[in-house]
Tab-separated table of C-alpha atoms and ligand atoms in Angstrom:
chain	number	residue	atom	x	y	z
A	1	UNK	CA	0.000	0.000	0.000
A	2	UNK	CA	0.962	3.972	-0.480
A	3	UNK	CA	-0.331	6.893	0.847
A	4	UNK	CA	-0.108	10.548	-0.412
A	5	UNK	CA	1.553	12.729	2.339
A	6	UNK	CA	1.041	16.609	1.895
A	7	UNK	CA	2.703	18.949	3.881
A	8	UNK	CA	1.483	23.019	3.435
A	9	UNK	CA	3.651	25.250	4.885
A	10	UNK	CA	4.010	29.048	5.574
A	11	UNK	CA	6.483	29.447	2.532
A	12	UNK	CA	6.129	26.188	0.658
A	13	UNK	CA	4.276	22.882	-0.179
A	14	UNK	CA	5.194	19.683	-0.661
A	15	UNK	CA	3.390	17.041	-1.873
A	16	UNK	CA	5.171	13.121	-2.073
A	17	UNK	CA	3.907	9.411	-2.468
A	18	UNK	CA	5.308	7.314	0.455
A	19	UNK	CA	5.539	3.507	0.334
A	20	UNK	CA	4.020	1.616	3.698
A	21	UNK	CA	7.984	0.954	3.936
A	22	UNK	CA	8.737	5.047	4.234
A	23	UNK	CA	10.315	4.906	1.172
A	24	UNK	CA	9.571	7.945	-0.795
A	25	UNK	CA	8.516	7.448	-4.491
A	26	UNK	CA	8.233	10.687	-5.724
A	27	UNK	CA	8.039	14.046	-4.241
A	28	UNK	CA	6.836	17.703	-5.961
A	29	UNK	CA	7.974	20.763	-4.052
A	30	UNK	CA	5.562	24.111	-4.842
A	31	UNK	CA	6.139	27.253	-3.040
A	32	UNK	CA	2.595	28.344	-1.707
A	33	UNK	CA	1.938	32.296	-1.988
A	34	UNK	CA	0.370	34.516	0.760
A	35	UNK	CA	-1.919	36.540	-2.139
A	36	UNK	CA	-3.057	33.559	-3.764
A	37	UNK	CA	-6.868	32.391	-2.324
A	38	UNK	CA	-6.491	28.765	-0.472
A	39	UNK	CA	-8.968	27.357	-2.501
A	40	UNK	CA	-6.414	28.478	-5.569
A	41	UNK	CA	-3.538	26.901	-4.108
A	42	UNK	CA	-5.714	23.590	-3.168
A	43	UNK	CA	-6.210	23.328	-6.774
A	44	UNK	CA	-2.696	23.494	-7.735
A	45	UNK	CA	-1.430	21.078	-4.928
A	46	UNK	CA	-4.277	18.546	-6.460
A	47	UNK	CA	-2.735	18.727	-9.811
A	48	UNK	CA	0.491	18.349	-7.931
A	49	UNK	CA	-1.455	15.261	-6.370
A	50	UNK	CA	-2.855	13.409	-9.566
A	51	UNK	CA	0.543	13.722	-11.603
A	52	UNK	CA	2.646	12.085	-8.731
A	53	UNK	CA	0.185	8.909	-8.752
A	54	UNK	CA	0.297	9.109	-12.698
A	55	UNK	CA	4.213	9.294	-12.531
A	56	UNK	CA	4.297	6.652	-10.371
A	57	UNK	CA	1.786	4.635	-11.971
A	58	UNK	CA	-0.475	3.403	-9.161
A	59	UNK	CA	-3.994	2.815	-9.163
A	60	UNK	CA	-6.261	4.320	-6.841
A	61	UNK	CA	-6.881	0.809	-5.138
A	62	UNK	CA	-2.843	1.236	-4.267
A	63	UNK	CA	-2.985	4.386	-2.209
A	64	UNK	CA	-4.733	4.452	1.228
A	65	UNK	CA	-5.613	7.834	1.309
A	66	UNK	CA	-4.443	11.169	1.657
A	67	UNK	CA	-2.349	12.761	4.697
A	68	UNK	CA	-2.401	16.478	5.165
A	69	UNK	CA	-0.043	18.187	7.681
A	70	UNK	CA	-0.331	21.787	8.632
A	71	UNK	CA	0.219	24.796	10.532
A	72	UNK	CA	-2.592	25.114	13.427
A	73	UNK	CA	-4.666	26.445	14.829
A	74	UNK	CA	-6.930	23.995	13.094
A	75	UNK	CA	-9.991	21.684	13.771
A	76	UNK	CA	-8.925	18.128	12.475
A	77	UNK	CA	-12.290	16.746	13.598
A	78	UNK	CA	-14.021	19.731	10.950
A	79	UNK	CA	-11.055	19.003	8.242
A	80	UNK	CA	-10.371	22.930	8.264
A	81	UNK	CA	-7.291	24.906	8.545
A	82	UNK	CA	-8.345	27.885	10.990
A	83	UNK	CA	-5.993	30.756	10.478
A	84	UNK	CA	-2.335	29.955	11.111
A	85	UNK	CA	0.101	33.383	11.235
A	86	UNK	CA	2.004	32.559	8.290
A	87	UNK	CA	-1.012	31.804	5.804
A	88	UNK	CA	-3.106	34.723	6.763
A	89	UNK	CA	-5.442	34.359	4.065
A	90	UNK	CA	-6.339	30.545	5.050
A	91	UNK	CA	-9.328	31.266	7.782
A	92	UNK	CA	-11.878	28.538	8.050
A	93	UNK	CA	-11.000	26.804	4.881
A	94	UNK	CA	-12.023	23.290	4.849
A	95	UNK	CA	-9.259	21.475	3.008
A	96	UNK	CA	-9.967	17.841	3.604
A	97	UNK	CA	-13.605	18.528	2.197
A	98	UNK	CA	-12.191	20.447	-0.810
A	99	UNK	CA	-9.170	17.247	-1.153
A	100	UNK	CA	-11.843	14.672	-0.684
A	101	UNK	CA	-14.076	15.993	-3.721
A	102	UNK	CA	-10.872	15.660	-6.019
A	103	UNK	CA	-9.818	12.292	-4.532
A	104	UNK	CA	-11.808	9.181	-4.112
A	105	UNK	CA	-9.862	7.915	-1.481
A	106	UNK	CA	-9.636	8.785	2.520
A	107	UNK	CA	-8.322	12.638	3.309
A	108	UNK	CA	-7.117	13.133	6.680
A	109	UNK	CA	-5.449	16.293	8.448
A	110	UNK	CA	-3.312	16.713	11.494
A	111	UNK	CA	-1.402	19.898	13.112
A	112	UNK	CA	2.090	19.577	11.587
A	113	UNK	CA	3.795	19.213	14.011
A	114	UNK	CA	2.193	16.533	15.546
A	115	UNK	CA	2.531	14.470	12.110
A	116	UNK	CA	5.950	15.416	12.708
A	117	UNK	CA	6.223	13.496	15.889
A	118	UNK	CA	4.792	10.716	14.182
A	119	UNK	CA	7.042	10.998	11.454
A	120	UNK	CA	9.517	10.352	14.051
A	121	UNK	CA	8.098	7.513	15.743
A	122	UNK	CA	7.319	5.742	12.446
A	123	UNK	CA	11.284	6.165	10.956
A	124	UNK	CA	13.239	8.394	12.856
A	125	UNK	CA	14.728	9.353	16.677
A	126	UNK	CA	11.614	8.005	18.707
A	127	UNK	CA	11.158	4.291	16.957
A	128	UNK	CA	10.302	2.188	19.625
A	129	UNK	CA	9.198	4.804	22.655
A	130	UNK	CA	5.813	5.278	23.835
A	131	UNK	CA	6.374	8.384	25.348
A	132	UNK	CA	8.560	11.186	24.028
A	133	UNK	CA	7.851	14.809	22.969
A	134	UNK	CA	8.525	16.297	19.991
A	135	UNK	CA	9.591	20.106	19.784
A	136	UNK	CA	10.226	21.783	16.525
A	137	UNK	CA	12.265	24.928	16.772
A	138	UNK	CA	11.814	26.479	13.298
A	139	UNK	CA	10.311	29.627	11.950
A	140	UNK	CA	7.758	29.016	15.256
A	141	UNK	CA	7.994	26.604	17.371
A	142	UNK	CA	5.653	23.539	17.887
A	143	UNK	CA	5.294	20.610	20.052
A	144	UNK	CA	3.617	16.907	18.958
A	145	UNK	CA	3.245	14.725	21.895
A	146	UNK	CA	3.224	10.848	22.279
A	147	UNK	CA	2.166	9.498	25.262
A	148	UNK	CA	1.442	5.892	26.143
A	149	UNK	CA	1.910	5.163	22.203
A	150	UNK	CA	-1.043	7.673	21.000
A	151	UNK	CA	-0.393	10.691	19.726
A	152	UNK	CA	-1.999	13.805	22.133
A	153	UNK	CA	-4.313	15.554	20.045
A	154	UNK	CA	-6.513	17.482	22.196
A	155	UNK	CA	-10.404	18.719	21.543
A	156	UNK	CA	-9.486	19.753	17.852
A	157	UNK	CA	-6.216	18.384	17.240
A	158	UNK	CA	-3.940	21.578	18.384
A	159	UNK	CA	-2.386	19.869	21.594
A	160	UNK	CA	1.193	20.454	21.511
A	161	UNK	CA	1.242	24.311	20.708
A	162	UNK	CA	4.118	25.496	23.252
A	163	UNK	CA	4.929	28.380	21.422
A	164	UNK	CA	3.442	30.244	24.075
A	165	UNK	CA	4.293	28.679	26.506
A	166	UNK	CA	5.679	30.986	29.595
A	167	UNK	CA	9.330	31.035	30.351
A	168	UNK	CA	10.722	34.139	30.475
A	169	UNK	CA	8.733	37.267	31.235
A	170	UNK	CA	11.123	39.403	31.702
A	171	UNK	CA	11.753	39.353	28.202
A	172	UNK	CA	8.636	41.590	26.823
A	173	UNK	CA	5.435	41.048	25.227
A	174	UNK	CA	4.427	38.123	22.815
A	175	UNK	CA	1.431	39.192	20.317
A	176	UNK	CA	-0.541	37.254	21.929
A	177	UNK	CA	-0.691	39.079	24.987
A	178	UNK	CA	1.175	36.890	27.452
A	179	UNK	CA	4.905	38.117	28.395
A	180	UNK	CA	7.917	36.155	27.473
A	181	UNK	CA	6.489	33.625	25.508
A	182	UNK	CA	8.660	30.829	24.295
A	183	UNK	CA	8.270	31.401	20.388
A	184	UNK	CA	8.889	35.170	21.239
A	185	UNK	CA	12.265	34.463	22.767
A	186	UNK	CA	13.845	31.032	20.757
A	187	UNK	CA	12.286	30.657	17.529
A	188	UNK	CA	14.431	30.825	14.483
A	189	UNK	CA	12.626	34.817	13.853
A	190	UNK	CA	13.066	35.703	17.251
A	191	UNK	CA	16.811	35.284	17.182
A	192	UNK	CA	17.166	36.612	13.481
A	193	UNK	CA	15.354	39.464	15.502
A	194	UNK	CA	17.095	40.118	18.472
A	195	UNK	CA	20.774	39.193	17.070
A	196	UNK	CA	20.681	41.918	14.605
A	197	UNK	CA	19.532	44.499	16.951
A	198	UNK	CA	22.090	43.341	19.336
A	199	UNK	CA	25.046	43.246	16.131
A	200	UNK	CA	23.584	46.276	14.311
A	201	UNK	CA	23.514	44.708	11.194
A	202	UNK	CA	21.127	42.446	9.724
A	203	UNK	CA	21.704	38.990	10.220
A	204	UNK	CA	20.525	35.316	9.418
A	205	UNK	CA	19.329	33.234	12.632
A	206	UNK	CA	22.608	30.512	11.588
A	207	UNK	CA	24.905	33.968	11.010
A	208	UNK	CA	23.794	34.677	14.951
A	209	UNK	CA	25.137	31.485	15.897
A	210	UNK	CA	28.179	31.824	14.138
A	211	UNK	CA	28.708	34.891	15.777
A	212	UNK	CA	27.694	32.797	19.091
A	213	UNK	CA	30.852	30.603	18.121
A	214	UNK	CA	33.237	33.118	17.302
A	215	UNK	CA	32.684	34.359	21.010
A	216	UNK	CA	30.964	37.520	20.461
A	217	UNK	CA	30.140	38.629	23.837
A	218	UNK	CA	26.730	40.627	23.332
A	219	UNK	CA	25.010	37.687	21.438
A	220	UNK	CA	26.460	35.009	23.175
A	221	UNK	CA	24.275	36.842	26.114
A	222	UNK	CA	21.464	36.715	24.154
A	223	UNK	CA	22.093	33.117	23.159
A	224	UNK	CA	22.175	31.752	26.519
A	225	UNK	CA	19.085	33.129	27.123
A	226	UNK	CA	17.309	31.370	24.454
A	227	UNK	CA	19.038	28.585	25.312
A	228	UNK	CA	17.682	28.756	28.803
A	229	UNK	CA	13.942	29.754	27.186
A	230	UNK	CA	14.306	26.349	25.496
A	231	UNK	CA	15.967	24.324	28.652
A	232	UNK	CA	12.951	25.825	30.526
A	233	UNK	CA	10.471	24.769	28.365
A	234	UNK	CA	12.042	20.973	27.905
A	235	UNK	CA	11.616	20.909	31.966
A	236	UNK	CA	8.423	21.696	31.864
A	237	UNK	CA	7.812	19.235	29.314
A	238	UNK	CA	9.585	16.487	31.213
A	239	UNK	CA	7.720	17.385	34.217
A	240	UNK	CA	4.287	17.593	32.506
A	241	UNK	CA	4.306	14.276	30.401
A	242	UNK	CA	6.901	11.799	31.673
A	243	UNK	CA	8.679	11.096	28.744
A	244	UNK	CA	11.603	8.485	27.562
A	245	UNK	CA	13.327	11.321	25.230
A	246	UNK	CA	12.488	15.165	24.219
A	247	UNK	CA	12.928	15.304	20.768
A	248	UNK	CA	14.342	18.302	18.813
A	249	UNK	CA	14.077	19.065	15.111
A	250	UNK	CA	13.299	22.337	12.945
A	251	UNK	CA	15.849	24.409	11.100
A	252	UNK	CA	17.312	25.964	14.223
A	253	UNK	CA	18.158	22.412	15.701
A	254	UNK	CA	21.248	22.266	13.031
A	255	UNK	CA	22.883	24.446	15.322
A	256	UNK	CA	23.446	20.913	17.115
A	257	UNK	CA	25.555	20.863	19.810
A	258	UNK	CA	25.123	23.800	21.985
A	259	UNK	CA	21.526	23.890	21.585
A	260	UNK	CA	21.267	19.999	22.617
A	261	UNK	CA	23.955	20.214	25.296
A	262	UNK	CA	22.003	23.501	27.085
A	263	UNK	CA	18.848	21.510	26.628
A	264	UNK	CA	20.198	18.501	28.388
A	265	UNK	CA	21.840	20.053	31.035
A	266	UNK	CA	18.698	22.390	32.035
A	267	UNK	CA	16.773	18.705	32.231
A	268	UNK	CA	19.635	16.851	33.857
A	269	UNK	CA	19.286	19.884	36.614
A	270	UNK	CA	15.886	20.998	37.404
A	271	UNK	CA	13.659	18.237	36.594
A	272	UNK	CA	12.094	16.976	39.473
A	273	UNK	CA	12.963	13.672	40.244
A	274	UNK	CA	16.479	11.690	39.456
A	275	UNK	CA	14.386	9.506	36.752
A	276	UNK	CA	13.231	12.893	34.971
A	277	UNK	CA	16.648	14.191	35.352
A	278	UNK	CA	18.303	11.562	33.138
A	279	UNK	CA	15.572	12.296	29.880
A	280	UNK	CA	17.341	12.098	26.657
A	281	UNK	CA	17.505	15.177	24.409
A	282	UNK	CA	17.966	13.991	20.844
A	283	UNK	CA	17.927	15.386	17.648
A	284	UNK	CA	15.401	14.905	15.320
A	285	UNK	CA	16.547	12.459	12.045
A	286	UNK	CA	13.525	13.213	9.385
A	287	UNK	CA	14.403	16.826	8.762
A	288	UNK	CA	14.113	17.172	5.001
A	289	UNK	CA	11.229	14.996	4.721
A	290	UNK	CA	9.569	15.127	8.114
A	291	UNK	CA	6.788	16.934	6.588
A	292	UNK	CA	5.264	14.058	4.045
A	293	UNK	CA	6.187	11.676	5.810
A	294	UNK	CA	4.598	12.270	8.867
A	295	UNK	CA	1.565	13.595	6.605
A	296	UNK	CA	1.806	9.798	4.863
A	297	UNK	CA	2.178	8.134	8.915
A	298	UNK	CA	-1.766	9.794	9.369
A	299	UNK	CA	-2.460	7.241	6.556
A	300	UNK	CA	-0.342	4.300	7.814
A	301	UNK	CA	-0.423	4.636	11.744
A	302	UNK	CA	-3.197	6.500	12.338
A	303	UNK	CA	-3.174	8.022	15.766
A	304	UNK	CA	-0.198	6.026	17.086
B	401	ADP	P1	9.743	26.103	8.623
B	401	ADP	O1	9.612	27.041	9.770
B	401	ADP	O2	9.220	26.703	7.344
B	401	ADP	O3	9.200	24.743	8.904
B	401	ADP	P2	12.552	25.331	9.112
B	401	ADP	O4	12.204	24.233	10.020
B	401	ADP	O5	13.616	25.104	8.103
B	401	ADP	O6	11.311	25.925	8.308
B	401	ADP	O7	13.006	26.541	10.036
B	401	ADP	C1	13.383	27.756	9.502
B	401	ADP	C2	14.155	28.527	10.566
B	401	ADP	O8	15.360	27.816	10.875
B	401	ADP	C3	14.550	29.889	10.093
B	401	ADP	O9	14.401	30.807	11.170
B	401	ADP	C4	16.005	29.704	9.725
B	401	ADP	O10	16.705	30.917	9.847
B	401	ADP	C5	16.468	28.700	10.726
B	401	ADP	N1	17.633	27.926	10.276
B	401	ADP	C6	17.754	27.232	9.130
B	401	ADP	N2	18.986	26.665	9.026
B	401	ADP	C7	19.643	27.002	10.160
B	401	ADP	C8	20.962	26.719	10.667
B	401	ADP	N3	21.843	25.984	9.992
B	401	ADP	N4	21.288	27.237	11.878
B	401	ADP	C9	20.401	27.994	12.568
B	401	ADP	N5	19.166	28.296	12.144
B	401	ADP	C10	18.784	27.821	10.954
B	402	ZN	ZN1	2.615	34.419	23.083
């Protein structure tokens, strides 16, 4: 069997068939564009759809159905997409309905990051635990959370949104109201942000860590703050579900070591027990392909 797994994201699409093995077949990347209507862009990631089964040559009897991962807030039990920050035209737009009316086969959605975490317990860093959170530190950051095997979904399937999370109020006002938010401190804008204010010169959120690595005394400051943001976070995380391993993916993970060791050492201090204390911090392995794949796992390992 195959599944389609689709992955819509702030800046881009992708759209791949995925063997019940994991093996990608084929896989179509399409950038997806803030003026265009949602309906528009559904359209084009169908066409996307029907000419990877064509390429591939399947018949619909071969393909389980479809998996759809995106940014929340969403309602998974309505099949919408609600009206996530970075595709501010998407409000209300019922995507598996509009999917399903192309597609005679299954159509199912899921937060992203919580196919992510799936993703990862299907192929990657969490194969084999039962319980383990997934953070992704990326343009926002996100949460999906396993726990006894079954993925934590909540009333409409947006469980696992930390970004806002509390952890450092000292550090100012998130949009949303709340002070020191965790996605206002450590996500990959955030430090893009606040390291070329700091510098005086615009800079990328990897040229603030190399600046972090050449010693620069003003943003390593600022580093070690998000650093804690994120150590104070995993804590809570550890303290709040229990789990074998936290695990860490998004674009600002590849900043490996530091990140990972800061993480680890915040949990190997102030969790509260000795068991807590020794939870693994791991990157995540699925990076490139998280996305479809953990779109395709909704198809193949639904809810586990
Ligand atoms: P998305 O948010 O669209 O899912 P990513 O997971 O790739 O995308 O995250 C993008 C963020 O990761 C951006 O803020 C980017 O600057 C940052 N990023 C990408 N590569 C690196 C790197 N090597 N080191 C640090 N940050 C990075
Ligand atoms: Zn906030």
């Amino acid at each position: 069997k195959y599944a389609v797994g689709v992955d819509i994201g702030g800046t881009k699409a992708a759209a791949a068939v995925v063997a019940e093995t994991g093996e990608i077949l084929k896989k179509t990347v399409i950038p997806t564009d803030g003026t265009v209507a949602p309906e528009e862009m559904i359209e084009r990631i169908s066409r996307v759809i029907s000419k990877l089964i064509k390429e591939t040559g399947l018949q619909a009897g071969d393909l389980s159905g479809i998996g759809i991962g995106a940014p929340g807030p969403l309602d998974t039990k309505r099949g919408a997409i609600h009206s996530p920050p970075y595709l501010p035209r998407w409000i209300d737009v019922p995507v598996v309905q509009l999917m399903a009316q192309r597609f005679s086969i299954p159509v199912l959605l899921e937060n992203d990051a919580n196919a992510a975490a799936l993703a990862e317990k299907w192929l990657g860093a969490a194969r084999g635990l039962n319980d383990f959170v997934y953070v992704t530190v990326s343009t926002g950051i996100g949460a999906g959370i396993v726990s006894d095997g079954r993925l934590v979904s909540g009333r409409r399937g947006n469980a696992g949104e930390i970004g806002h999370m509390v952890v450092d109020p000292s550090f100012g006002r998130c949009f949303c109201g709340l002070y020191g938010c965790l996605e206002l401190i450590a996500s990959g804008t955030s430090i893009a942000k606040h390291g070329s204010v700091i510098s005086g010169r615009t800079l990328s959120t990897k040229e603030v860590f190399d600046l972090y690595r050449a010693g620069d005394a003003a943003i390593m400051e600022f580093v070690d703050r998000v650093f804690h943001a994120l150590g104070t976070a995993a804590v809570s995380l550890v303290n709040t579900f229990d789990p074998e391993a936290i695990i860490i993916g998004g674009g600002v993970s590849q900043v490996g070591d530091p990140l990972f060791k800061a993480v680890q050492t915040h949990i190997s201090r102030y969790a509260l027990d000795a068991v807590g204390r020794q939870t693994q911090v791991v990157p995540a392995q699925l990076n490139q392909s998280e996305g479809v794949i953990g779109a395709a796992a909704l198809c193949f390992q639904p809810g586990s």
